[in-house]
CSV table of N, CA and C in Angstrom, one decimal:
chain,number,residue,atom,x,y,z
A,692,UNK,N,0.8,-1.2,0.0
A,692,UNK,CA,0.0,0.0,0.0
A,692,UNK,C,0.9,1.3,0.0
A,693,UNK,N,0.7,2.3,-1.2
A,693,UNK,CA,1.3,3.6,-0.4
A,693,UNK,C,1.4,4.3,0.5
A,694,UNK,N,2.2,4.8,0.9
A,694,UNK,CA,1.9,5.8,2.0
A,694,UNK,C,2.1,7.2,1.2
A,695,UNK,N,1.1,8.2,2.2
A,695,UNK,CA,0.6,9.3,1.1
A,695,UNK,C,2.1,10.1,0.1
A,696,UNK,N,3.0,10.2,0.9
A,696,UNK,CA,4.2,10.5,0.0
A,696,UNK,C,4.3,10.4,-1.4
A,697,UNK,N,4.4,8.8,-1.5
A,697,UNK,CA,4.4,7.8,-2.7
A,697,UNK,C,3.2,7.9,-3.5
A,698,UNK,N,1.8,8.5,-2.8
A,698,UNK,CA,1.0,8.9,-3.5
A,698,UNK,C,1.0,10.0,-4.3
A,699,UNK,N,1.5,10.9,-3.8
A,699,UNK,CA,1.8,12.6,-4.4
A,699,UNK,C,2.4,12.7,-5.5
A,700,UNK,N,3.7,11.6,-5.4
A,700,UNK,CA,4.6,11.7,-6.0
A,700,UNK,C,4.2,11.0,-7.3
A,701,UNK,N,3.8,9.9,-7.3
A,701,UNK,CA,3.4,8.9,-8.2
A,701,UNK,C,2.4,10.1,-8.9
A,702,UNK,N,1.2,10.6,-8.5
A,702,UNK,CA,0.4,11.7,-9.3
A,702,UNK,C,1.1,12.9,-10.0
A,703,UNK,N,2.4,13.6,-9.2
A,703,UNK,CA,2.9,14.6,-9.7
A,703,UNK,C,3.9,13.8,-11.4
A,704,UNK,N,4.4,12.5,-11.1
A,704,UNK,CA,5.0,12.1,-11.9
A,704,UNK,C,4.6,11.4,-13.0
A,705,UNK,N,2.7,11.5,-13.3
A,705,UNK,CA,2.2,11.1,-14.0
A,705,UNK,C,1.2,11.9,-14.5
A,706,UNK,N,0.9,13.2,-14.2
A,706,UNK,CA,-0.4,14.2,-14.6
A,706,UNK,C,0.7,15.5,-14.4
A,707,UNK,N,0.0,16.4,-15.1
A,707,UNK,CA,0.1,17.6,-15.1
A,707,UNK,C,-0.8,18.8,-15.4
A,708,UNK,N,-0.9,20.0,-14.9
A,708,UNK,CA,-1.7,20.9,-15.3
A,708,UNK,C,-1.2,21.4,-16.4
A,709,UNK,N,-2.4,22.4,-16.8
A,709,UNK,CA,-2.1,23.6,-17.9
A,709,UNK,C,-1.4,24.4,-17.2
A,710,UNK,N,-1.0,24.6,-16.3
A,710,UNK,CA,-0.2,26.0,-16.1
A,710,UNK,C,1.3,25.4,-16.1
A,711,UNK,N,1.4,24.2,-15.5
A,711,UNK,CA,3.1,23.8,-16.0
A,711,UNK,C,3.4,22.9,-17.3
A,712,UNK,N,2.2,22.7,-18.2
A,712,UNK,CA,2.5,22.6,-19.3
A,712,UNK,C,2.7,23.7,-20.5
A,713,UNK,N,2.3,24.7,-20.1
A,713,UNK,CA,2.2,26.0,-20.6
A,713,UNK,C,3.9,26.2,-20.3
A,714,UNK,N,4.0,26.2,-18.9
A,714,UNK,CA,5.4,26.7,-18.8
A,714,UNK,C,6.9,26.1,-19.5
A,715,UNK,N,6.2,24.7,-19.7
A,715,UNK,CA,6.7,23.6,-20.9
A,715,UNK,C,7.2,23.9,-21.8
A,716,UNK,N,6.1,24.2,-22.4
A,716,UNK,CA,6.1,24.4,-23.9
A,716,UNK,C,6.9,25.5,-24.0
A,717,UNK,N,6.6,27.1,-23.7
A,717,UNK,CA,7.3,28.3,-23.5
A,717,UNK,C,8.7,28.3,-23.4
A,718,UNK,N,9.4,27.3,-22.2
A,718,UNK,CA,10.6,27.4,-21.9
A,718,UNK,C,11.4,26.3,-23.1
A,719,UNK,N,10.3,25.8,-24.4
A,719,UNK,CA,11.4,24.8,-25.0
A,719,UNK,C,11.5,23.9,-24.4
A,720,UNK,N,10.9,23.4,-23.8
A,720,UNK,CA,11.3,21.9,-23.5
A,720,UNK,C,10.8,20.7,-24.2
A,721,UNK,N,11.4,19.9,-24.5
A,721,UNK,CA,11.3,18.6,-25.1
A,721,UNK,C,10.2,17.8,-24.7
A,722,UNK,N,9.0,18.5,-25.7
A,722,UNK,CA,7.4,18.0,-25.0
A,722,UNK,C,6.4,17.9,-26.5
A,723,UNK,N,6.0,16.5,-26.3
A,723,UNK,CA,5.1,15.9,-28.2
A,723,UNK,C,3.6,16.4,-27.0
A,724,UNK,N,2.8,17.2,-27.6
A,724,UNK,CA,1.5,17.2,-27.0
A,724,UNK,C,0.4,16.4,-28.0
A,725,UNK,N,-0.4,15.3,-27.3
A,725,UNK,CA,-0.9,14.8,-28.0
A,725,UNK,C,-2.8,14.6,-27.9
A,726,UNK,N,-3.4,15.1,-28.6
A,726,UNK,CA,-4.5,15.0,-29.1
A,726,UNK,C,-5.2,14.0,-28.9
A,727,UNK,N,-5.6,12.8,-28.1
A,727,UNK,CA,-6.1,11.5,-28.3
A,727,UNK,C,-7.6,11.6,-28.8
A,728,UNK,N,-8.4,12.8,-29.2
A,728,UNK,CA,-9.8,12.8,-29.2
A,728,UNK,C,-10.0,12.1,-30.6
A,729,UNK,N,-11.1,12.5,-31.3
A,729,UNK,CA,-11.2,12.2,-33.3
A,729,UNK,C,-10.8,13.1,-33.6
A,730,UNK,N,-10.2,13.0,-35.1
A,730,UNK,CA,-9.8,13.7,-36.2
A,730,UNK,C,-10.8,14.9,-36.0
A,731,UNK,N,-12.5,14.6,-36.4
A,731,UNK,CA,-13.2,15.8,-36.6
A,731,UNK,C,-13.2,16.7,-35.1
A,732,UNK,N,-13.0,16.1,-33.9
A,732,UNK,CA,-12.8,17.0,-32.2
A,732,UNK,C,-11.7,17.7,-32.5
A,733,UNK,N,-9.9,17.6,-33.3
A,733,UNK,CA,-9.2,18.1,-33.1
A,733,UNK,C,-9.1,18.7,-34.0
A,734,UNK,N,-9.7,19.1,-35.1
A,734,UNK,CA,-9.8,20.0,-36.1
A,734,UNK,C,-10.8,21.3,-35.5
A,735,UNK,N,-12.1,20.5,-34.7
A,735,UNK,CA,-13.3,22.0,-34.4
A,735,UNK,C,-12.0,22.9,-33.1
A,736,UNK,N,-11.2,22.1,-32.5
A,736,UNK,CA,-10.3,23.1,-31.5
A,736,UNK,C,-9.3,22.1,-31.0
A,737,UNK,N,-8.2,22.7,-31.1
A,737,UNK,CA,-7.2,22.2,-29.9
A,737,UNK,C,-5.9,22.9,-29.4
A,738,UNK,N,-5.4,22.5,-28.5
A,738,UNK,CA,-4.1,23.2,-27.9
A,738,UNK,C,-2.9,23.8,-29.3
A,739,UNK,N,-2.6,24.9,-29.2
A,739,UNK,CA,-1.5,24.7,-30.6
A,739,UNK,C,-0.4,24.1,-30.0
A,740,UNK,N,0.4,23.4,-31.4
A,740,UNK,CA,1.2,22.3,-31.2
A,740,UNK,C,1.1,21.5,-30.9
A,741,UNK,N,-0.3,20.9,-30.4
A,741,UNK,CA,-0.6,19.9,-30.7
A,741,UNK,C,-0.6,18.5,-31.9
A,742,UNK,N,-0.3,17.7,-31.7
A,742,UNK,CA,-0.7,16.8,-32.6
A,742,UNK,C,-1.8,15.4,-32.1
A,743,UNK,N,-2.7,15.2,-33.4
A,743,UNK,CA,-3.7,14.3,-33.4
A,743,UNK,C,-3.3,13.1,-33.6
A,744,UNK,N,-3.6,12.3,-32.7
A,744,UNK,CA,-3.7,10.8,-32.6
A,744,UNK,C,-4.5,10.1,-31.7
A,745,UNK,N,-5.9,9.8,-32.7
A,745,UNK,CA,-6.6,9.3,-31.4
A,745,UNK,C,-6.0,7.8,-31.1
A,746,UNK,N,-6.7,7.8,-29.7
A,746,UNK,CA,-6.7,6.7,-29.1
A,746,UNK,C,-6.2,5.5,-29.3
A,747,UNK,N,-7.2,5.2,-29.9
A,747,UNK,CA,-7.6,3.9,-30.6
A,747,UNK,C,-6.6,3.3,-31.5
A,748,UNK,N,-6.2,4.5,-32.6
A,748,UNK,CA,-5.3,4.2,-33.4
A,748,UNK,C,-3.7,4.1,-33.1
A,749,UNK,N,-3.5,4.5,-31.8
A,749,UNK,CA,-2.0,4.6,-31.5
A,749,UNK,C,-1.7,3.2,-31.8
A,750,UNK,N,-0.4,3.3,-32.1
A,750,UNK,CA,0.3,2.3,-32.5
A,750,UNK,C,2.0,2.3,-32.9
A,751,UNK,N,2.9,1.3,-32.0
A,751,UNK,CA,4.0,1.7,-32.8
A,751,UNK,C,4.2,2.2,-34.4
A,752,UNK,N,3.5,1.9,-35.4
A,752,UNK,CA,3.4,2.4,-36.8
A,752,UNK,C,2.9,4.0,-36.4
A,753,UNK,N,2.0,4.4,-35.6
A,753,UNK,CA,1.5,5.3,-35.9
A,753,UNK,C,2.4,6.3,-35.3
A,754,UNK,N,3.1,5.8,-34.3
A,754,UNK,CA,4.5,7.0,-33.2
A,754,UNK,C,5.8,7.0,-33.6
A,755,UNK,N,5.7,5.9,-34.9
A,755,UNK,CA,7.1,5.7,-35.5
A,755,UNK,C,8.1,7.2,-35.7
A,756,UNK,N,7.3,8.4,-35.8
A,756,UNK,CA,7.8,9.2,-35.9
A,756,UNK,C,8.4,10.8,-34.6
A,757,UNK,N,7.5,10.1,-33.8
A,757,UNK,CA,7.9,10.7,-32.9
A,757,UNK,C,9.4,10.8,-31.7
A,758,UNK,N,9.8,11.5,-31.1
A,758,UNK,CA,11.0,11.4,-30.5
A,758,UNK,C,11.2,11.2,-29.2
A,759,UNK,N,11.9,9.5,-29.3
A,759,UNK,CA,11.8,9.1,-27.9
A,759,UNK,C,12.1,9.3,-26.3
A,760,UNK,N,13.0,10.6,-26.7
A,760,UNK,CA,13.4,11.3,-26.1
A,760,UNK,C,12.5,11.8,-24.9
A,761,UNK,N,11.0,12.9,-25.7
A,761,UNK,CA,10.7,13.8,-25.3
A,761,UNK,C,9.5,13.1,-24.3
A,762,UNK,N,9.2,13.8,-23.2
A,762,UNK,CA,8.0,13.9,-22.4
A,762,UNK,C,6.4,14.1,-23.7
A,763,UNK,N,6.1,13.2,-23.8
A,763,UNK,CA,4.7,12.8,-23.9
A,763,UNK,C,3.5,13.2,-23.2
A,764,UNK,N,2.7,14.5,-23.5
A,764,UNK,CA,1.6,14.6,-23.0
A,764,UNK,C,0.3,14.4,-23.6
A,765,UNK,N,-0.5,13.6,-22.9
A,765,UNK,CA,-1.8,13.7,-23.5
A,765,UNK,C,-3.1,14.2,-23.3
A,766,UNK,N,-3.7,14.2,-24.2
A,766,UNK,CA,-5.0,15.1,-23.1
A,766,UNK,C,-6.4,14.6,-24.2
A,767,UNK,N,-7.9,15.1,-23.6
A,767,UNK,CA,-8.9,15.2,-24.8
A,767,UNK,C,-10.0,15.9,-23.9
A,768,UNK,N,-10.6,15.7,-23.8
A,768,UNK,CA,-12.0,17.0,-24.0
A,768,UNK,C,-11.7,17.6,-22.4
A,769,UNK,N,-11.9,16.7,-21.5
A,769,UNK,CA,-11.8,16.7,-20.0
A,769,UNK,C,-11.9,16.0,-18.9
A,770,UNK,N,-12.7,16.3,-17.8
A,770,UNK,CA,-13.2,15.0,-16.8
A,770,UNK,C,-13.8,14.1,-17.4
A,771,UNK,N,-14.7,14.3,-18.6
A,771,UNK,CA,-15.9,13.5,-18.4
A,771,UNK,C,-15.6,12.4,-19.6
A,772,UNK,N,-13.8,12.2,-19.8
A,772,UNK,CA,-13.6,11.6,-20.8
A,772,UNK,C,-12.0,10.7,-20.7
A,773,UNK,N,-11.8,10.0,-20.9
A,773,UNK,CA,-10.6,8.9,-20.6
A,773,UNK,C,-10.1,8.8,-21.6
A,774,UNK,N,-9.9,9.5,-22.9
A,774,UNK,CA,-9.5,9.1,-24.2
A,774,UNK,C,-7.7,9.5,-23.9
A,775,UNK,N,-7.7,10.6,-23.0
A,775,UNK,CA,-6.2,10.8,-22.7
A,775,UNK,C,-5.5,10.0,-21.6
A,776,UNK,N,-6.2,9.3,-20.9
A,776,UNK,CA,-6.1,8.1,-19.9
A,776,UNK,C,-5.3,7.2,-20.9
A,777,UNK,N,-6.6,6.4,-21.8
A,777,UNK,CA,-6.5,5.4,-22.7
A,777,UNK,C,-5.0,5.5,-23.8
A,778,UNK,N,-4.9,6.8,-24.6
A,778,UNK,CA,-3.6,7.2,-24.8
A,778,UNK,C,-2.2,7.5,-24.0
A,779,UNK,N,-2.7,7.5,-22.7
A,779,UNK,CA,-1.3,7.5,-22.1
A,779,UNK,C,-0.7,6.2,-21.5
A,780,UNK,N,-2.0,5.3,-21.4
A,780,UNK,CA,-1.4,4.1,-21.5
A,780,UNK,C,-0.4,3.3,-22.3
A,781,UNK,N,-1.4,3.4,-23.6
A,781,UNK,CA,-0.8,2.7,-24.6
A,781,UNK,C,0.7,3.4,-25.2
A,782,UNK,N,0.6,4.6,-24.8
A,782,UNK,CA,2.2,5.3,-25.3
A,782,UNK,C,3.2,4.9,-24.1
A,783,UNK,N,3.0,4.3,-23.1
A,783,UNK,CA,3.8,3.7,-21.9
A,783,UNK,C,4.1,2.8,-22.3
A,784,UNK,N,3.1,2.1,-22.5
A,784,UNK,CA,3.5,0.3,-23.1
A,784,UNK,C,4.1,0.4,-24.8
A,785,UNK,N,4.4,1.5,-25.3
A,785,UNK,CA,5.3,1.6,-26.7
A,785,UNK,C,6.6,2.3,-25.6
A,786,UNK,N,6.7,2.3,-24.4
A,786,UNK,CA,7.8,2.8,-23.7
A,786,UNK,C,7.9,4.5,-24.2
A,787,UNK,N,7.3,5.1,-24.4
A,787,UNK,CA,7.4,6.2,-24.0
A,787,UNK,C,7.1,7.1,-22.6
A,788,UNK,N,7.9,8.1,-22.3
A,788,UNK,CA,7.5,8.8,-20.9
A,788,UNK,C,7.0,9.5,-21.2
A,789,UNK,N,5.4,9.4,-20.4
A,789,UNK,CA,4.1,9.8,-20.7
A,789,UNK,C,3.2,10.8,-19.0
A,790,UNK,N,3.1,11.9,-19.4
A,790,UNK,CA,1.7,12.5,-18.7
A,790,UNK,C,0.4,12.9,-18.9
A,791,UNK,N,-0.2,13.0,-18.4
A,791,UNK,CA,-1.8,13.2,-19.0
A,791,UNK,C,-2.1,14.5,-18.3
A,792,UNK,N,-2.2,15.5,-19.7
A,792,UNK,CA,-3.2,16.5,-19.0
A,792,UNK,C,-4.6,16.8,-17.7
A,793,UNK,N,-4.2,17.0,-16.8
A,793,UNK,CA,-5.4,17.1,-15.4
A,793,UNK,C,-6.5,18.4,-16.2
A,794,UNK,N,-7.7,17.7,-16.2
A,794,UNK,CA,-8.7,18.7,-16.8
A,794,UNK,C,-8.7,18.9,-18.7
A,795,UNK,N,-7.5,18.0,-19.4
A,795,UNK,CA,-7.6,18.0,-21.1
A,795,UNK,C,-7.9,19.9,-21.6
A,796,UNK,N,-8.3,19.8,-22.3
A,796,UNK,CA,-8.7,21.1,-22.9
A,796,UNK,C,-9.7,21.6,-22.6
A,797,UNK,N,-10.9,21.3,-22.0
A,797,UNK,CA,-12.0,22.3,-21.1
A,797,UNK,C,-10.9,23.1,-20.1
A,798,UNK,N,-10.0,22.7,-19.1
A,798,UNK,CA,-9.9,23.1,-18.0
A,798,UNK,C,-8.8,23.7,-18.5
A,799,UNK,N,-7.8,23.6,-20.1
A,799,UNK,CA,-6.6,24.1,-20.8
A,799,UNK,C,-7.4,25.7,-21.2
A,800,UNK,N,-8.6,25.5,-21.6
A,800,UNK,CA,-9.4,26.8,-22.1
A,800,UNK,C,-10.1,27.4,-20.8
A,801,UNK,N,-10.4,26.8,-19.0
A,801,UNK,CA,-10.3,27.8,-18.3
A,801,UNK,C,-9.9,28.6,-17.8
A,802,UNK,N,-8.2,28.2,-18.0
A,802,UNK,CA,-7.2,28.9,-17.0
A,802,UNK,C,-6.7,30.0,-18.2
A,803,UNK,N,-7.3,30.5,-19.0
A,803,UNK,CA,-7.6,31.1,-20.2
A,803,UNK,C,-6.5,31.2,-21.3
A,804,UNK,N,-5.9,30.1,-21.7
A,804,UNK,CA,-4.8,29.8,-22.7
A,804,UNK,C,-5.1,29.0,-23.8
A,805,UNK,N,-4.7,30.0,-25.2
A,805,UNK,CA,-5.3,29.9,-26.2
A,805,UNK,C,-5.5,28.5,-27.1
A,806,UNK,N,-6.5,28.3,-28.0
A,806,UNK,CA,-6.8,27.0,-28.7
A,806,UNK,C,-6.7,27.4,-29.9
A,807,UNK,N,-6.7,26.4,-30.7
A,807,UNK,CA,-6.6,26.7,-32.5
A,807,UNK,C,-7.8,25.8,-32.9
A,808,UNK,N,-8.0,26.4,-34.0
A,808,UNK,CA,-8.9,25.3,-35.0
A,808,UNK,C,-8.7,25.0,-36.7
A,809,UNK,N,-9.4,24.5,-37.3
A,809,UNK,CA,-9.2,24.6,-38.7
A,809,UNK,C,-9.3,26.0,-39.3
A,810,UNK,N,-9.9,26.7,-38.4
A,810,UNK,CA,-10.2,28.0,-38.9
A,810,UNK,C,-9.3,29.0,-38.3
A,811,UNK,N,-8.2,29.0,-37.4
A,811,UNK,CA,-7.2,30.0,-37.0
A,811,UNK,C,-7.8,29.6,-35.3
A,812,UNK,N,-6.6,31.0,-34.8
A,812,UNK,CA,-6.8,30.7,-33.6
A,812,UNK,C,-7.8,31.1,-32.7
A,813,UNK,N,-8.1,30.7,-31.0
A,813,UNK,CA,-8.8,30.8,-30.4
A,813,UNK,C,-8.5,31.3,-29.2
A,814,UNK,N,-9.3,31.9,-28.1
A,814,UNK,CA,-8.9,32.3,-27.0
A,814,UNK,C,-9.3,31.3,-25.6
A,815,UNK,N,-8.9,31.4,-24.6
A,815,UNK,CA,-9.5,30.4,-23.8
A,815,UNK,C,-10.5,31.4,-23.0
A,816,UNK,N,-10.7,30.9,-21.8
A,816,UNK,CA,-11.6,31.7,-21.1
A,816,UNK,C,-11.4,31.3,-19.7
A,817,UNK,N,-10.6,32.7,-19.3
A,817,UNK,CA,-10.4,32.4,-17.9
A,817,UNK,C,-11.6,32.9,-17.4
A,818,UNK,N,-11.4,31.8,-16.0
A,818,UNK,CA,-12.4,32.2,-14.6
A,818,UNK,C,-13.8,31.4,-15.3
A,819,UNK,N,-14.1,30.8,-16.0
A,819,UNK,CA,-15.5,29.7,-16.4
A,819,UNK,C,-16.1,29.4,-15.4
A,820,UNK,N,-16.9,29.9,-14.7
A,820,UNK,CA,-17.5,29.3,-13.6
A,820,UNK,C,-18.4,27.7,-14.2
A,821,UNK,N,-18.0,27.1,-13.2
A,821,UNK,CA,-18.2,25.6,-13.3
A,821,UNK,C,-19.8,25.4,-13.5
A,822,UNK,N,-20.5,24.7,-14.3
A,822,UNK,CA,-21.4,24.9,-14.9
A,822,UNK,C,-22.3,24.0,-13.5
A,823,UNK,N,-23.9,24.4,-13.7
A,823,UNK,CA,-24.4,23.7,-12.4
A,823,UNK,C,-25.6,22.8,-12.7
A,824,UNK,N,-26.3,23.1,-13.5
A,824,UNK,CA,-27.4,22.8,-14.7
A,824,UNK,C,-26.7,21.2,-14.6
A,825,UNK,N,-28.6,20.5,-14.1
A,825,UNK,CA,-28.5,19.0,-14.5
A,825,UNK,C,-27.7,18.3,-15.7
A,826,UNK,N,-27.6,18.8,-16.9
A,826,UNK,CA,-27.2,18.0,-18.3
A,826,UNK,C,-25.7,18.6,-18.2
A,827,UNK,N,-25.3,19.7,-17.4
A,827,UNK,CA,-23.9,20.3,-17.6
A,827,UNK,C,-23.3,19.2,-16.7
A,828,UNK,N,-23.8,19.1,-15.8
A,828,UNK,CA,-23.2,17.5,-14.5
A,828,UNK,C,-23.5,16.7,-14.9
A,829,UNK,N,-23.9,15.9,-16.1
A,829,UNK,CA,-24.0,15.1,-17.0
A,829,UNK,C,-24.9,14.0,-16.3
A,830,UNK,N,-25.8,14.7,-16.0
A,830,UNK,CA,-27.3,14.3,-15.3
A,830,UNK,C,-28.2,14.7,-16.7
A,831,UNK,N,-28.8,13.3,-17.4
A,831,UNK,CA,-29.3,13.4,-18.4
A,831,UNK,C,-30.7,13.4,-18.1
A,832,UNK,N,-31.4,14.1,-18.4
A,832,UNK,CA,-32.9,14.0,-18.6
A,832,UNK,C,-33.7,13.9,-20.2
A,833,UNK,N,-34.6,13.6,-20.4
A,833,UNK,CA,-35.4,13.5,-21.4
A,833,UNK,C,-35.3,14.4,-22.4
A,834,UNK,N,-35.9,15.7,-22.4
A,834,UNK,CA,-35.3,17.2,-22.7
A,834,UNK,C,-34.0,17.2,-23.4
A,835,UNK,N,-32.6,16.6,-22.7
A,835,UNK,CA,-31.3,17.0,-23.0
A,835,UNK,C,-30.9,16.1,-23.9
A,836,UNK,N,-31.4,15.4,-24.5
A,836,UNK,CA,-30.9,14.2,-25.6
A,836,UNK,C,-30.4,15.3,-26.6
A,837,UNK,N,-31.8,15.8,-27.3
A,837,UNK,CA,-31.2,16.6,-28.2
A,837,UNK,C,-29.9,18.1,-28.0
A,838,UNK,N,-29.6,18.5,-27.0
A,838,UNK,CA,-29.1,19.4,-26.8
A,838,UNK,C,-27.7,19.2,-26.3
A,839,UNK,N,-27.1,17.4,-25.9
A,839,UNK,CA,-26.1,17.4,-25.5
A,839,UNK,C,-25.2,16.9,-26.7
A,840,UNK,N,-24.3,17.0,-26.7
A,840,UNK,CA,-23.5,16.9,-28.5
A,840,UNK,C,-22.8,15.4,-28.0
A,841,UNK,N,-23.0,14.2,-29.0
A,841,UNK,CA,-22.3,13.1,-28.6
A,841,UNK,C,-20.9,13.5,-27.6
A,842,UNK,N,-19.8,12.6,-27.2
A,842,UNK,CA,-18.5,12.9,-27.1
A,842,UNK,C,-17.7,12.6,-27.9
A,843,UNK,N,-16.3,13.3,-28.1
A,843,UNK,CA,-15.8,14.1,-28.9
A,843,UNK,C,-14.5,12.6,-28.7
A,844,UNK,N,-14.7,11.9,-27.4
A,844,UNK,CA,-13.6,10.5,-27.2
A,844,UNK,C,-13.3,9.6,-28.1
């Protein structure tokens, strides 16, 4: 069993926020940021410098080009989604050193730092107060079928 130490540590050396990814990327450091959502999720928005590879498809063929070197981060919508979970597995078991963004790109766009899309770039939005509305806590009712957009995983 851990003791909490080994807990902390084990989390700090496997997650990371946007704010010290941010400071990552800035200072040049040797960091593949990776996209695990679908093609059509990381085209409507994603982190710049990013690259797309969902999930499902990773694959040594598919990372063949990547550098083994660098810190591996992954991310995809947010809490309510494991696609950067599922990616940072499977980039471990191809032995790369891997973290997973805490919060993906919802929580990358509340601490208000910018997104791209097919169409140019984007702004985030700091201070998002956390949404409270039954279908926003993913408390589905009748009503919200049509108004909640599949996931993006």
């Amino acid at each position: 069993m851990l003791n909490p130490i080994e807990h902390y540590e084990s989390k700090l050396a496997f997650e990371t926020d946007s704010w010290d990814l941010k400071v990552s990327l800035e200072s040049g450091e040797n960091v593949v940021l990776v996209d695990a959502r679908s093609a059509a999720a990381f085209q409507r928005e994603h982190i710049p410098g990013a690259i797309n590879i969902p999930h499902a498809s990773i694959s040594a063929e598919a990372t063949n080009h990547l550098d083994n070197g660098a810190l591996i981060v992954t991310y995809c919508d947010g809490i309510g989604c494991n696609a950067s979970t599922k990616a940072a597995l499977r980039m471990a078991k191809l032995g790369f050193r891997v973290k997973e963004l805490i919060g993906g790109l919802d929580w990358w766009k509340r601490d208000g730092h910018k997104t791209e899309s097919a169409s140019g770039p984007r702004h985030g939005r700091p201070g998002t107060p956390l949404p409270r509305t039954p279908s926003a806590l993913g408390t589905r009712t009748s009503g919200d079928r049509e108004k909640i957009p599949p996931s993006t995983c």
